[in-house]
Amino acid sequence: MATFHAAIVHPDQTVTYCGEVGQDHVDTVRALAGLEDVPRFVKEHPQQDGTFFVLRPDEEGGDLDWYQPTDAAPFAVRAPGPGLESAAAPRTAASGPAYIDGVERLGGQVIGGAMDHPESGPRFTWHVTVSPTGYFTSMASYLINAGFEPQVLYDPKTDRLGQFGPLTQSARALQNDGTRRTNREGLVNIQVEVVAMPSPPWTDGFDPAAKPNFRKLLAAGRAHGIPDVWPAGPPVPSSSSPMPRRRDIWQSKAGHYGHCHVPGNTHWDPGGIDVTKVPGKVVTPTPPPTPTPAPKPVTKPKVSLAHVVYAARHDPAAAQGHTSYKAEVLLVEKALAAEKLLASQYVDGSFGTKTVSAYKALQQRYGYSGSAADGIPGKSSLTKLGNAHGFTVTD
């Protein structure tokens, strides 16, 4: 009976070796991962028969379980091509960034080298991981240990974004087309593995305006000069669709490609994604509305009851035109004129006989009589007049 080495790869790429297990254990692991309500997902090793990985979801820490037949030859991850000494490769777009602002850096950041054919134009190549969303961390470990890292890993559900290496270097998620290295095609070839299944397309229900990291990813590509076009047409919707793998287009046109478009490759991902969203148009986030400043409280002018009573008692007997408290009396007179009780020519700031008579008429209108309607303002009547005509009465 076959036996397997069992190990756990942690998010920091340290490995815990768990010992050897038998075929029965492995069969149980695969069966459990196949249950709908068990949060595990199996990925086969792409280059070593019998070796497989079990992805654990991010909510459980994102460990990756690794099972390898004990009789399998040790697997060595391909070394990067020559010429990778730094994150700045020759013959790249001067304006484009090597790293997206704020991106998570995954693994050792050494996955590729300089581009072979910059004359082919800058491009995105879109993949999907053929796994559910929510497995970002363990999928990163899988790609590192399988030696098939793109430059970028993206989870459309959480908007989580990571880079395995600089955008200005090649990745290693594609197969060669004969002797031509497809990973090194273009001025840049930004390969994106989206943590998703090819069907239904991950763009269903996806809103780029709500995903700032996705917008950063597209902006980085545009900074490298990648146009918002699909030169070989939109990605195919199913594995049975004809694969438009045209070398003449791939080797000469800048823009967006799917794995399904790359000559020499057999995968049909990323699936029938919505090209109005990938790349779509440049999305400018709607700025938050500018808060409307609260209106300043209107400060009403003040009229002192004591002042206007003094004026009403002294101005009539004084010389013509005498004013005691002109500004405050003017407010009262304007209110009386608005009440049609005082002619406009007598609105002069002097609480004279015409003003006393007008105020007496106001008191009578308010229901006062006798000594309460003598033309000398009282607190109640003056307050009522002030409320109607915009001034505040003080003592």
Coordinates of C-alpha atoms in Angstrom, one line a residue:
M1 CA 0.0 0.0 0.0
A2 CA 1.3 3.5 -0.9
T3 CA 2.6 5.7 1.8
F4 CA 2.9 9.5 1.9
H5 CA 4.9 12.2 3.6
A6 CA 2.4 14.6 5.3
A7 CA 3.4 18.2 6.1
I8 CA 1.8 21.5 6.9
V9 CA 3.0 24.7 5.1
H10 CA 2.3 27.7 7.2
P11 CA 1.6 31.2 5.8
D12 CA 5.1 32.3 6.6
Q13 CA 6.3 29.3 4.5
T14 CA 7.7 27.4 7.5
V15 CA 6.9 23.7 7.3
T16 CA 5.8 21.3 10.0
Y17 CA 6.5 17.7 9.1
C18 CA 3.8 15.3 10.4
G19 CA 5.3 12.0 9.5
E20 CA 4.2 9.2 7.1
V21 CA 0.5 8.3 6.4
G22 CA -1.1 5.5 4.5
Q23 CA -3.4 5.4 1.5
D24 CA -6.4 5.0 3.7
H25 CA -5.6 8.3 5.4
V26 CA -5.1 10.0 2.1
D27 CA -8.4 8.6 0.7
T28 CA -10.2 10.0 3.8
V29 CA -8.6 13.4 3.4
R30 CA -9.7 13.6 -0.2
A31 CA -13.2 12.4 0.6
L32 CA -13.7 14.9 3.4
A33 CA -12.4 17.7 1.2
G34 CA -15.1 16.7 -1.3
L35 CA -17.9 17.3 1.1
E36 CA -19.8 20.5 0.5
D37 CA -19.9 21.5 4.2
V38 CA -16.2 20.8 4.9
P39 CA -14.0 23.9 4.2
R40 CA -11.2 22.2 2.5
F41 CA -10.1 22.2 -1.2
V42 CA -7.8 19.8 -3.0
K43 CA -5.2 20.9 -5.6
E44 CA -3.1 18.4 -7.4
H45 CA 0.6 19.1 -7.8
P46 CA 1.0 20.2 -11.5
Q47 CA 4.3 18.5 -12.0
Q48 CA 4.5 15.6 -9.6
D49 CA 2.1 12.7 -9.9
G50 CA 0.5 11.6 -6.7
T51 CA 1.4 14.8 -4.8
F52 CA -1.4 17.0 -3.8
F53 CA -2.2 19.8 -1.5
V54 CA -5.3 20.6 0.7
L55 CA -6.1 24.3 1.0
R56 CA -7.6 25.6 4.3
P57 CA -9.6 28.8 4.3
D58 CA -8.3 32.1 5.4
E59 CA -10.8 32.1 8.4
E60 CA -8.9 29.1 9.7
G61 CA -5.5 30.6 9.3
G62 CA -4.7 29.6 5.7
D63 CA -2.4 26.6 6.3
L64 CA -1.7 24.3 3.4
D65 CA -1.6 20.5 3.9
W66 CA 1.0 18.8 1.7
Y67 CA 0.9 15.1 0.8
Q68 CA 3.7 13.6 -1.3
P69 CA 4.3 9.9 -2.1
T70 CA 7.3 8.6 -0.1
D71 CA 8.8 7.1 -3.3
A72 CA 8.5 10.4 -5.3
A73 CA 11.6 12.2 -6.4
P74 CA 12.1 15.4 -4.5
F75 CA 10.5 18.3 -6.4
A76 CA 12.7 21.3 -7.0
V77 CA 11.0 24.6 -7.8
R78 CA 12.4 26.0 -11.1
A79 CA 15.1 28.6 -10.4
P80 CA 14.4 32.1 -11.9
G81 CA 16.0 32.8 -15.2
P82 CA 19.3 34.6 -15.3
G83 CA 19.5 38.3 -14.9
L84 CA 17.3 38.9 -11.8
E85 CA 19.4 40.9 -9.4
S86 CA 16.9 43.5 -8.3
A87 CA 13.3 44.5 -8.6
A88 CA 14.1 46.8 -11.5
A89 CA 14.4 44.9 -14.7
P90 CA 15.9 46.4 -17.9
R91 CA 13.7 47.2 -20.9
T92 CA 10.6 48.0 -18.9
A93 CA 8.1 50.9 -19.0
A94 CA 9.7 53.8 -17.2
S95 CA 6.4 55.1 -15.7
G96 CA 5.0 51.8 -14.3
P97 CA 5.6 50.6 -10.7
A98 CA 7.3 47.4 -9.7
Y99 CA 5.0 47.1 -6.8
I100 CA 1.4 48.2 -6.3
D101 CA 1.0 50.6 -3.4
G102 CA 0.2 48.8 -0.2
V103 CA 0.3 45.3 -1.7
E104 CA 1.1 42.2 0.4
R105 CA 4.4 40.7 -0.6
L106 CA 4.2 36.9 -0.8
G107 CA 7.1 34.5 -0.7
G108 CA 10.7 35.3 -1.5
Q109 CA 9.9 37.8 -4.3
V110 CA 12.3 36.1 -6.7
I111 CA 10.3 34.4 -9.5
G112 CA 11.5 35.5 -12.9
G113 CA 13.7 37.7 -14.9
A114 CA 13.8 40.3 -17.6
M115 CA 11.4 40.2 -20.5
D116 CA 12.4 38.6 -23.8
H117 CA 10.2 40.4 -26.2
P118 CA 9.4 44.0 -25.0
E119 CA 8.5 44.9 -28.6
S120 CA 5.3 42.8 -28.2
G121 CA 3.7 45.4 -26.0
P122 CA 2.6 45.5 -22.4
R123 CA -0.1 43.1 -21.3
F124 CA -2.2 41.6 -18.5
T125 CA -2.7 37.8 -18.5
W126 CA -5.7 36.7 -16.4
H127 CA -6.0 33.3 -14.7
V128 CA -8.2 31.8 -12.1
T129 CA -7.0 29.4 -9.4
V130 CA -9.9 27.0 -9.9
S131 CA -10.6 27.2 -6.2
P132 CA -13.2 29.0 -4.1
T133 CA -12.8 32.5 -2.9
G134 CA -11.6 32.9 0.7
Y135 CA -8.5 30.7 0.2
F136 CA -6.1 33.4 -0.5
T137 CA -3.4 32.5 2.0
S138 CA -3.2 28.8 1.4
M139 CA -3.4 29.4 -2.4
A140 CA -0.4 31.6 -2.1
S141 CA 1.5 28.8 -0.4
Y142 CA 0.3 26.3 -3.1
L143 CA 1.6 28.5 -5.9
I144 CA 4.9 29.0 -4.2
N145 CA 5.5 25.3 -3.5
A146 CA 4.3 24.2 -6.9
G147 CA 6.5 26.8 -8.6
F148 CA 3.8 28.4 -10.7
E149 CA 3.6 31.9 -9.2
P150 CA 2.1 34.8 -11.2
Q151 CA 3.1 38.3 -10.2
V152 CA -0.2 38.9 -8.6
L153 CA -2.8 37.0 -6.5
Y154 CA -6.2 38.6 -6.1
D155 CA -9.3 37.6 -4.1
P156 CA -12.4 39.3 -5.6
K157 CA -14.5 38.6 -2.5
T158 CA -12.3 40.3 0.0
D159 CA -10.4 42.6 -2.4
R160 CA -7.1 41.1 -1.0
L161 CA -4.1 41.7 -3.2
G162 CA -0.6 40.2 -3.1
Q163 CA 2.5 40.1 -5.2
F164 CA 5.0 37.2 -5.6
G165 CA 7.5 39.4 -7.4
P166 CA 7.8 42.8 -9.2
L167 CA 5.5 43.6 -12.1
T168 CA 8.6 44.6 -14.1
Q169 CA 9.9 41.0 -14.1
S170 CA 8.4 37.8 -15.6
A171 CA 6.2 35.4 -13.7
R172 CA 6.0 31.6 -14.2
A173 CA 2.4 30.7 -14.5
L174 CA 2.4 29.9 -18.2
Q175 CA 3.9 27.1 -20.3
N176 CA 6.3 27.9 -23.1
D177 CA 5.2 27.9 -26.7
G178 CA 7.9 25.7 -28.0
T179 CA 11.1 27.6 -27.4
R180 CA 9.3 30.9 -27.0
R181 CA 8.9 31.8 -23.3
T182 CA 5.4 33.1 -23.0
N183 CA 6.0 34.3 -19.4
R184 CA 8.5 36.8 -20.9
E185 CA 6.3 38.0 -23.7
G186 CA 5.7 41.8 -23.8
L187 CA 7.2 44.9 -22.3
V188 CA 5.5 43.7 -19.1
N189 CA 3.3 40.6 -18.7
I190 CA 1.4 41.1 -15.5
Q191 CA -0.1 37.7 -14.7
V192 CA -3.0 37.7 -12.3
E193 CA -4.3 34.6 -10.5
V194 CA -7.8 35.4 -9.3
V195 CA -8.9 33.2 -6.3
A196 CA -12.0 31.9 -8.0
M197 CA -13.6 29.2 -10.2
P198 CA -13.9 29.7 -13.9
S199 CA -17.7 29.2 -13.8
P200 CA -19.7 31.0 -12.9
P201 CA -17.4 33.9 -13.8
W202 CA -16.0 35.7 -10.7
T203 CA -17.2 39.1 -12.2
D204 CA -20.9 38.1 -11.6
G205 CA -22.0 40.5 -8.9
F206 CA -18.5 42.1 -8.8
D207 CA -18.5 45.9 -8.4
P208 CA -15.1 47.4 -9.3
A209 CA -16.1 50.7 -7.7
A210 CA -16.3 49.0 -4.3
K211 CA -12.9 47.3 -4.7
P212 CA -10.0 49.8 -4.2
N213 CA -7.3 47.2 -4.5
F214 CA -8.7 46.0 -7.8
R215 CA -8.6 49.5 -9.0
K216 CA -5.0 49.9 -7.9
L217 CA -4.1 46.7 -9.9
L218 CA -5.7 48.1 -13.1
A219 CA -4.1 51.5 -12.5
A220 CA -0.7 49.9 -12.2
G221 CA -1.2 48.2 -15.5
R222 CA -2.3 51.4 -17.2
A223 CA 0.8 53.1 -15.8
H224 CA 2.8 50.5 -17.7
G225 CA 0.9 51.4 -20.8
I226 CA -1.4 48.4 -21.0
P227 CA -4.5 49.5 -23.0
D228 CA -8.0 48.7 -22.0
V229 CA -8.6 46.2 -24.9
W230 CA -8.8 42.5 -25.4
P231 CA -6.8 42.0 -28.7
A232 CA -7.8 38.3 -29.0
G233 CA -11.4 38.8 -28.0
P234 CA -13.1 38.2 -24.7
P235 CA -12.1 35.1 -22.7
V236 CA -14.0 31.9 -23.6
P237 CA -17.0 30.9 -21.5
S238 CA -16.4 27.2 -21.3
S239 CA -13.8 24.5 -21.8
S240 CA -15.6 23.3 -24.9
S241 CA -15.3 26.7 -26.6
P242 CA -12.8 27.1 -29.4
M243 CA -9.5 28.5 -28.0
P244 CA -8.4 31.6 -29.9
R245 CA -4.7 31.1 -29.3
R246 CA -3.3 33.2 -32.2
R247 CA 0.4 33.7 -32.2
D248 CA 0.2 36.7 -34.5
I249 CA -1.9 38.5 -32.0
W250 CA -0.2 37.3 -28.8
Q251 CA 3.2 38.2 -30.2
S252 CA 2.3 41.7 -31.4
K253 CA -0.6 43.3 -29.6
A254 CA -0.7 45.0 -26.2
G255 CA -3.7 44.6 -24.0
H256 CA -5.6 42.1 -21.8
Y257 CA -5.4 38.3 -22.4
G258 CA -6.8 35.3 -20.8
H259 CA -4.9 32.1 -20.2
C260 CA -7.1 30.7 -22.9
H261 CA -5.5 33.1 -25.4
V262 CA -1.8 32.1 -24.8
P263 CA -0.2 29.9 -27.5
G264 CA 1.3 26.7 -26.3
N265 CA -1.0 26.5 -23.3
T266 CA -4.0 24.2 -22.7
H267 CA -6.0 25.9 -19.9
W268 CA -9.3 27.7 -20.7
D269 CA -9.4 30.1 -17.7
P270 CA -10.3 32.7 -16.6
G271 CA -13.8 31.8 -17.9
G272 CA -16.4 34.1 -19.4
I273 CA -15.6 37.2 -17.3
D274 CA -17.3 40.5 -18.0
V275 CA -14.9 42.6 -20.0
T276 CA -16.9 45.7 -19.2
K277 CA -15.5 45.2 -15.7
V278 CA -12.1 43.8 -16.6
P279 CA -10.7 46.2 -17.3
G280 CA -13.8 48.3 -17.9
K281 CA -13.4 52.0 -17.9
V282 CA -11.2 53.9 -15.5
V283 CA -13.2 54.1 -12.3
T284 CA -12.8 57.2 -10.3
P285 CA -14.2 56.6 -6.8
T286 CA -17.0 58.9 -6.0
P287 CA -15.7 61.3 -3.3
P288 CA -17.7 61.5 -0.2
P289 CA -20.2 64.4 -0.3
T290 CA -18.9 67.6 1.1
P291 CA -20.8 68.2 4.3
T292 CA -23.1 71.2 4.2
P293 CA -22.0 73.5 6.9
A294 CA -24.6 74.0 9.5
P295 CA -26.3 77.4 9.1
K296 CA -25.0 80.0 11.4
P297 CA -27.6 80.9 14.0
V298 CA -29.3 84.2 13.2
T299 CA -28.6 86.7 15.9
K300 CA -31.6 88.8 16.5
P301 CA -31.2 92.4 17.5
K302 CA -32.0 93.1 21.1
V303 CA -34.4 95.7 22.4
S304 CA -34.2 96.7 26.0
L305 CA -37.7 97.1 27.6
A306 CA -36.2 99.6 30.1
H307 CA -34.8 101.7 27.2
V308 CA -37.9 101.9 25.1
V309 CA -40.1 102.6 28.2
Y310 CA -37.7 105.4 29.1
A311 CA -37.9 106.8 25.5
A312 CA -41.7 106.5 25.5
R313 CA -41.9 108.6 28.7
H314 CA -39.2 111.2 27.8
D315 CA -39.1 111.7 24.0
P316 CA -42.6 113.2 23.6
A317 CA -41.8 116.1 25.9
A318 CA -38.3 116.7 24.6
A319 CA -37.4 119.0 21.7
Q320 CA -38.5 118.0 18.2
G321 CA -36.3 115.1 16.9
H322 CA -34.9 114.2 20.3
T323 CA -34.0 110.5 20.6
S324 CA -33.1 108.6 23.8
Y325 CA -32.3 105.2 22.4
K326 CA -32.6 105.7 18.7
A327 CA -31.4 102.2 17.4
E328 CA -33.8 100.3 19.7
V329 CA -36.7 102.6 19.1
L330 CA -36.2 102.4 15.3
L331 CA -36.7 98.6 15.6
V332 CA -40.0 99.1 17.5
E333 CA -41.2 101.8 15.0
K334 CA -40.4 99.6 12.0
A335 CA -42.4 96.8 13.5
L336 CA -45.3 99.2 14.1
A337 CA -45.1 100.5 10.6
A338 CA -45.2 96.9 9.3
E339 CA -48.4 96.4 11.4
K340 CA -49.9 99.4 9.5
L341 CA -50.1 101.4 12.8
L342 CA -47.4 104.1 12.2
A343 CA -46.8 106.1 9.1
S344 CA -43.3 105.7 7.6
Q345 CA -42.4 109.4 8.0
Y346 CA -42.6 108.9 11.8
V347 CA -40.1 106.0 11.8
D348 CA -37.2 108.2 13.0
G349 CA -35.9 106.7 16.2
S350 CA -37.7 109.2 18.5
F351 CA -40.5 107.6 20.6
G352 CA -42.7 110.7 20.1
T353 CA -46.4 111.2 20.4
K354 CA -47.2 109.5 17.1
T355 CA -45.2 106.4 18.2
V356 CA -47.0 106.4 21.6
S357 CA -50.3 106.5 19.8
A358 CA -49.3 103.7 17.4
Y359 CA -48.1 101.6 20.3
K360 CA -51.4 102.2 22.2
A361 CA -53.3 101.0 19.1
L362 CA -51.1 97.8 19.1
Q363 CA -51.9 97.2 22.7
Q364 CA -55.6 97.5 22.0
R365 CA -55.2 95.1 19.0
Y366 CA -53.6 92.6 21.4
G367 CA -56.6 92.9 23.7
Y368 CA -55.4 95.3 26.3
S369 CA -57.5 98.2 27.6
G370 CA -57.6 101.0 30.1
S371 CA -54.2 101.7 31.8
A372 CA -52.8 98.6 30.1
A373 CA -53.3 100.3 26.7
D374 CA -51.5 103.6 27.4
G375 CA -48.9 103.5 24.6
I376 CA -46.1 102.7 27.0
P377 CA -44.6 99.3 26.1
G378 CA -45.0 96.4 28.5
K379 CA -43.0 93.2 28.5
S380 CA -45.7 90.9 27.0
S381 CA -46.8 93.2 24.2
L382 CA -43.2 94.1 23.3
T383 CA -42.2 90.5 23.3
K384 CA -45.1 89.5 21.1
L385 CA -44.2 92.3 18.6
G386 CA -40.5 91.3 18.7
N387 CA -41.4 87.6 17.9
A388 CA -43.4 88.8 14.9
H389 CA -40.7 91.2 13.6
G390 CA -37.4 89.7 14.4
F391 CA -36.0 91.3 17.6
T392 CA -35.5 89.9 21.1
V393 CA -36.7 91.8 24.2
T394 CA -34.4 92.1 27.2
D395 CA -35.2 93.7 30.5

